[in-house]
Structure formats: structure tokens, C-alpha cells
Short mmCIF file of C-alpha atoms in Angstrom, two decimals:
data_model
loop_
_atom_site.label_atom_id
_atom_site.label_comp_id
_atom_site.label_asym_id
_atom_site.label_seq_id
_atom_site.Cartn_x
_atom_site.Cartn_y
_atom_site.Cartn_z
CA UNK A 22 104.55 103.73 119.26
CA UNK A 23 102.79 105.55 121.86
CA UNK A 24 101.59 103.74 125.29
CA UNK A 25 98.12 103.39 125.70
CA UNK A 26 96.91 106.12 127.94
CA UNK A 27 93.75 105.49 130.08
CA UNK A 28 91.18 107.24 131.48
CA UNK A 29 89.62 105.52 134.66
CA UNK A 30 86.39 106.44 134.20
CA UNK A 31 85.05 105.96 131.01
CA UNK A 32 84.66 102.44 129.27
CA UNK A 33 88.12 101.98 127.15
CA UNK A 34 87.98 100.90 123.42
CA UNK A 35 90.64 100.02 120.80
CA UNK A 36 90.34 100.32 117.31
CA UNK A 37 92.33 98.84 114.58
CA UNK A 38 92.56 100.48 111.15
CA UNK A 39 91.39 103.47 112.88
CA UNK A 40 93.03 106.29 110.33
CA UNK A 41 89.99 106.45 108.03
CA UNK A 42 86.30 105.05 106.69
CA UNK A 43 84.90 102.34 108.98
CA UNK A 44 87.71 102.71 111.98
CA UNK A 45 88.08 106.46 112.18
CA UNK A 46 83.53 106.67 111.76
CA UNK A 47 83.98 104.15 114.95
CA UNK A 48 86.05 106.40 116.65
CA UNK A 49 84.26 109.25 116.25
CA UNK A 50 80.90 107.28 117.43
CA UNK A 51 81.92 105.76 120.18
CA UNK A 52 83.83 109.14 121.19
CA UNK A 53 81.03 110.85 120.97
CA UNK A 54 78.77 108.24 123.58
CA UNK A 55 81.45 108.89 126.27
CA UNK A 56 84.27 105.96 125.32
CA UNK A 57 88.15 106.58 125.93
CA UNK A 58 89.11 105.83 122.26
CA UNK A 59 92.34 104.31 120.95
CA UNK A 60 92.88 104.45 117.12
CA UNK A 61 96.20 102.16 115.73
CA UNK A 62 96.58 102.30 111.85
CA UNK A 63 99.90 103.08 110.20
CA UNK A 64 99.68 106.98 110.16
CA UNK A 65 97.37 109.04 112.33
CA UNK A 66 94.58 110.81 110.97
CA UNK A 67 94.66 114.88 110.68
CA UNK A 68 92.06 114.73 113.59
CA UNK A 69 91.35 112.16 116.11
CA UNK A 70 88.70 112.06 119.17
CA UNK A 71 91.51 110.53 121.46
CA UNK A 72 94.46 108.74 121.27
CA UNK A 73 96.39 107.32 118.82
CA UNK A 74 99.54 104.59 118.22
CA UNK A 75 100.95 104.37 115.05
CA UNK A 76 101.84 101.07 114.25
CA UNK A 77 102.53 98.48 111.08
CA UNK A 78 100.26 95.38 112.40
CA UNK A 79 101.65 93.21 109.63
CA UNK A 80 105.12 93.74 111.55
CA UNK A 81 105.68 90.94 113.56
CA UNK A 82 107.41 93.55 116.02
CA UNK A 83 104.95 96.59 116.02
CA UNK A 84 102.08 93.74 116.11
CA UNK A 85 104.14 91.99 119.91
CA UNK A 86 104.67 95.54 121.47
CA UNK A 87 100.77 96.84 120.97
CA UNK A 88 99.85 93.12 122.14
CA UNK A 89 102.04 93.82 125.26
CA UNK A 90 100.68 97.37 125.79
CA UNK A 91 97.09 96.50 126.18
CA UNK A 92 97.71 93.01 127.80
CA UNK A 93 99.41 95.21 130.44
CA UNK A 94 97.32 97.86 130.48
CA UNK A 95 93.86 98.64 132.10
CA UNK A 96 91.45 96.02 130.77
CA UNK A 97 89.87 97.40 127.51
CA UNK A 98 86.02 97.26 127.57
CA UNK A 99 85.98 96.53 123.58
CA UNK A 100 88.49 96.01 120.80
CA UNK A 101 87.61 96.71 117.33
CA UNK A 102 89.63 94.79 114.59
CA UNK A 103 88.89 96.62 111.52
CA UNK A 104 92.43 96.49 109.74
CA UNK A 105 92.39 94.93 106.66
CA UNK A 106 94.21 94.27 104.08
CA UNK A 107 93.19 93.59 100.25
CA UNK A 108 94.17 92.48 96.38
CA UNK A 109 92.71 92.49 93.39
CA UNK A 110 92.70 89.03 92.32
CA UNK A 111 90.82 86.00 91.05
CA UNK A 112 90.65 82.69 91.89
CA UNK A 113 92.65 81.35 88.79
CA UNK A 114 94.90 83.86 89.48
CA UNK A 115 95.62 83.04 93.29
CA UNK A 116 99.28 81.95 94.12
CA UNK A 117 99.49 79.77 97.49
CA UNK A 118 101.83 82.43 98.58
CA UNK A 119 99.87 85.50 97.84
CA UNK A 120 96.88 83.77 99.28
CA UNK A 121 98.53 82.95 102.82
CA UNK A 122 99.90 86.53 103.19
CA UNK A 123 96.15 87.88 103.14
CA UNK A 124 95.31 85.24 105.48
CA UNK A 125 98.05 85.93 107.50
CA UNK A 126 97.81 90.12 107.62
CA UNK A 127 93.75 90.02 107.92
CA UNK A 128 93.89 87.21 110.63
CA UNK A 129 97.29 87.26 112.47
CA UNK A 130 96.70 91.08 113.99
CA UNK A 131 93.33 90.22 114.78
CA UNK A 132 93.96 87.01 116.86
CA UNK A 133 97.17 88.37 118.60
CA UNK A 134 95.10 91.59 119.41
CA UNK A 135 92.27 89.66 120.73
CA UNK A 136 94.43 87.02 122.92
CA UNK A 137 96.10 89.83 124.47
CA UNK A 138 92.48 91.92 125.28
CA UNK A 139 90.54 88.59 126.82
CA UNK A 140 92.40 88.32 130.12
CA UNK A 141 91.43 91.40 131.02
CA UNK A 142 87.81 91.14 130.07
CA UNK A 143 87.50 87.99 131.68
CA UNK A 144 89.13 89.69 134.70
CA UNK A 145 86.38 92.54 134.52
CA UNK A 146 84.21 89.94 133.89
CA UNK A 147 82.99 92.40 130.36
CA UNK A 148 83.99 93.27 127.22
CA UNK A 149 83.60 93.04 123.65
CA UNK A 150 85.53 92.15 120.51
CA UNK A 151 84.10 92.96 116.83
CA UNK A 152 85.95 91.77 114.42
CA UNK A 153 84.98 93.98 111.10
CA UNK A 154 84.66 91.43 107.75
CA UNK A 155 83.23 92.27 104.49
CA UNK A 156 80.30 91.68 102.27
CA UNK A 157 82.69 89.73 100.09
CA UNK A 158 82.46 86.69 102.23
CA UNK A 159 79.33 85.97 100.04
CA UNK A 160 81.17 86.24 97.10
CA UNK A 161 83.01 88.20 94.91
CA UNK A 162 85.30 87.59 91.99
CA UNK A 163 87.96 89.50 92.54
CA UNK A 164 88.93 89.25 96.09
CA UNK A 165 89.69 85.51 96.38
CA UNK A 166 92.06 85.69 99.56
CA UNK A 167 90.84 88.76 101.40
CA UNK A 168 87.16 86.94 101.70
CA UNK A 169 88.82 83.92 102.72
CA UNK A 170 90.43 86.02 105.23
CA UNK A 171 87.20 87.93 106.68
CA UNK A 172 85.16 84.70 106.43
CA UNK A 173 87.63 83.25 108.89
CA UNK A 174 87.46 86.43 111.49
CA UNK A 175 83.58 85.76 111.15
CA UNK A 176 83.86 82.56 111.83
#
């Protein structure tokens, strides 16, 4: 894992699940309005507007060191948690176990990431945190545990 590098004079934004679709368009965005952008997501992306930490946030380990990095780093104006994790499966089918490792890996990085950003927001008195759920909150058949998962981060 890299440390988080910071530049003093633009607002500074993490980003979760930040190698591709939703995290990586984020990055780019928010890049692009003037925002010192950090990506996390297993494996970086070819190209990348800043920098980047590759990480596993459903290891307990990876997950503490990031949380340590940005709760002793600069305060972070926003933190985007847009990891997520996903599997095909219906409510008949859902095994207590299987069902509490989606809550856990969907909710766990988010929270921990998230506990570690608000003393420094509060500090700054400013910041942000989005967490990024899913249309199948409202329903879906065959994504029993990940919509529990993102209807907790909404709520």
C-alpha cells in the first residue's frame, strides 16, 4: 500500500472501488473540477487522474492500515465508498453464512473508512461521505444479501 499523498491546496477526496465504472467515472469528475483524488480498489487502473493504493478492503489488515493512513493524514474533504461486493442469489437460496459475508464486505469497509475520515472533518469543520448503494434496494430477485447490504449503507 501506498501512503496517501496530499496536496495542500486543493480539496482532498477518497474513493473506494475506484479501478473502474462508478469509482474510476468519480475520479475522473472530481479530477477534472480541481480535487486531489485518491482511488483504493484491489488493482490500479491502466490510467488514473491521481493517486492510487492498492488494497483488499475485505482484509481485515489492508482495511486497519488505509483506516490509519487517512485518520493520520490531512483531513479528507470527501470519502466516496463505492466498493462493493455481489452474488447471484435468491432468497430461498440464501445461507446465514453467505448472507453475513455480503453484509460484512459491503458494510465493514465502509464504516471503518468513514470512522476514520470524521475526526478530521469535524476538525475542519467540512466534509462529505457518499456512500454508493444500488437500485436493488427496491428489489430484486437475485441479489438477496448485497441489497440488504446497500440498504443498510443508505440507511
Amino acid at each position: 500500500m501506498n501512503a496517501i499523498d496530499a496536496d495542500p491546496l486543493r480539496p482532498r477526496v477518497l474513493i473506494t472501488g475506484a479501478s473502474r465504472g462508478i469509482g474510476l467515472a468519480a475520479a475522473q469528475v472530481l479530477a477534472a473540477h480541481g480535487w486531489d483524488v485518491t482511488g483504493v480498489a484491489r488493482s490500479a487502473p491502466a490510467c488514473f487522474p491521481g493517486t492510487f493504493i492498492e488494497a483488499d478492503l475485505l482484509d481485515a489488515n489492508s482495511l486497519a492500515e488505509l483506516a490509519g493512513q487517512i485518520a493520520g493524514g490531512p483531513p479528507l474533504a470527501g470519502l466516496v465508498s463505492n466498493f462493493g461486493m455481489a452474488r447471484h442469489e435468491a432468497l430461498i437460496d440464501a445461507g446465514w453464512d453467505d448472507f453475513a459475508a455480503l453484509m460484512a464486505a459491503n458494510v465493514r469497509p465502509a464504516l471503518a473508512l468513514a470512522q476514520a475520515a470524521l475526526p478530521g472533518m469535524r476538525a475542519a469543520r467540512h466534509g462529505r461521505i457518499v456512500h454508493v448503494t444500488s437500485m436493488v434496494t427496491r428489489g430484486n430477485p437475485w441479489r438477496t444479501g448485497y441489497a440488504a447490504a446497500k440498504a443498510a449503507l443508505e440507511s
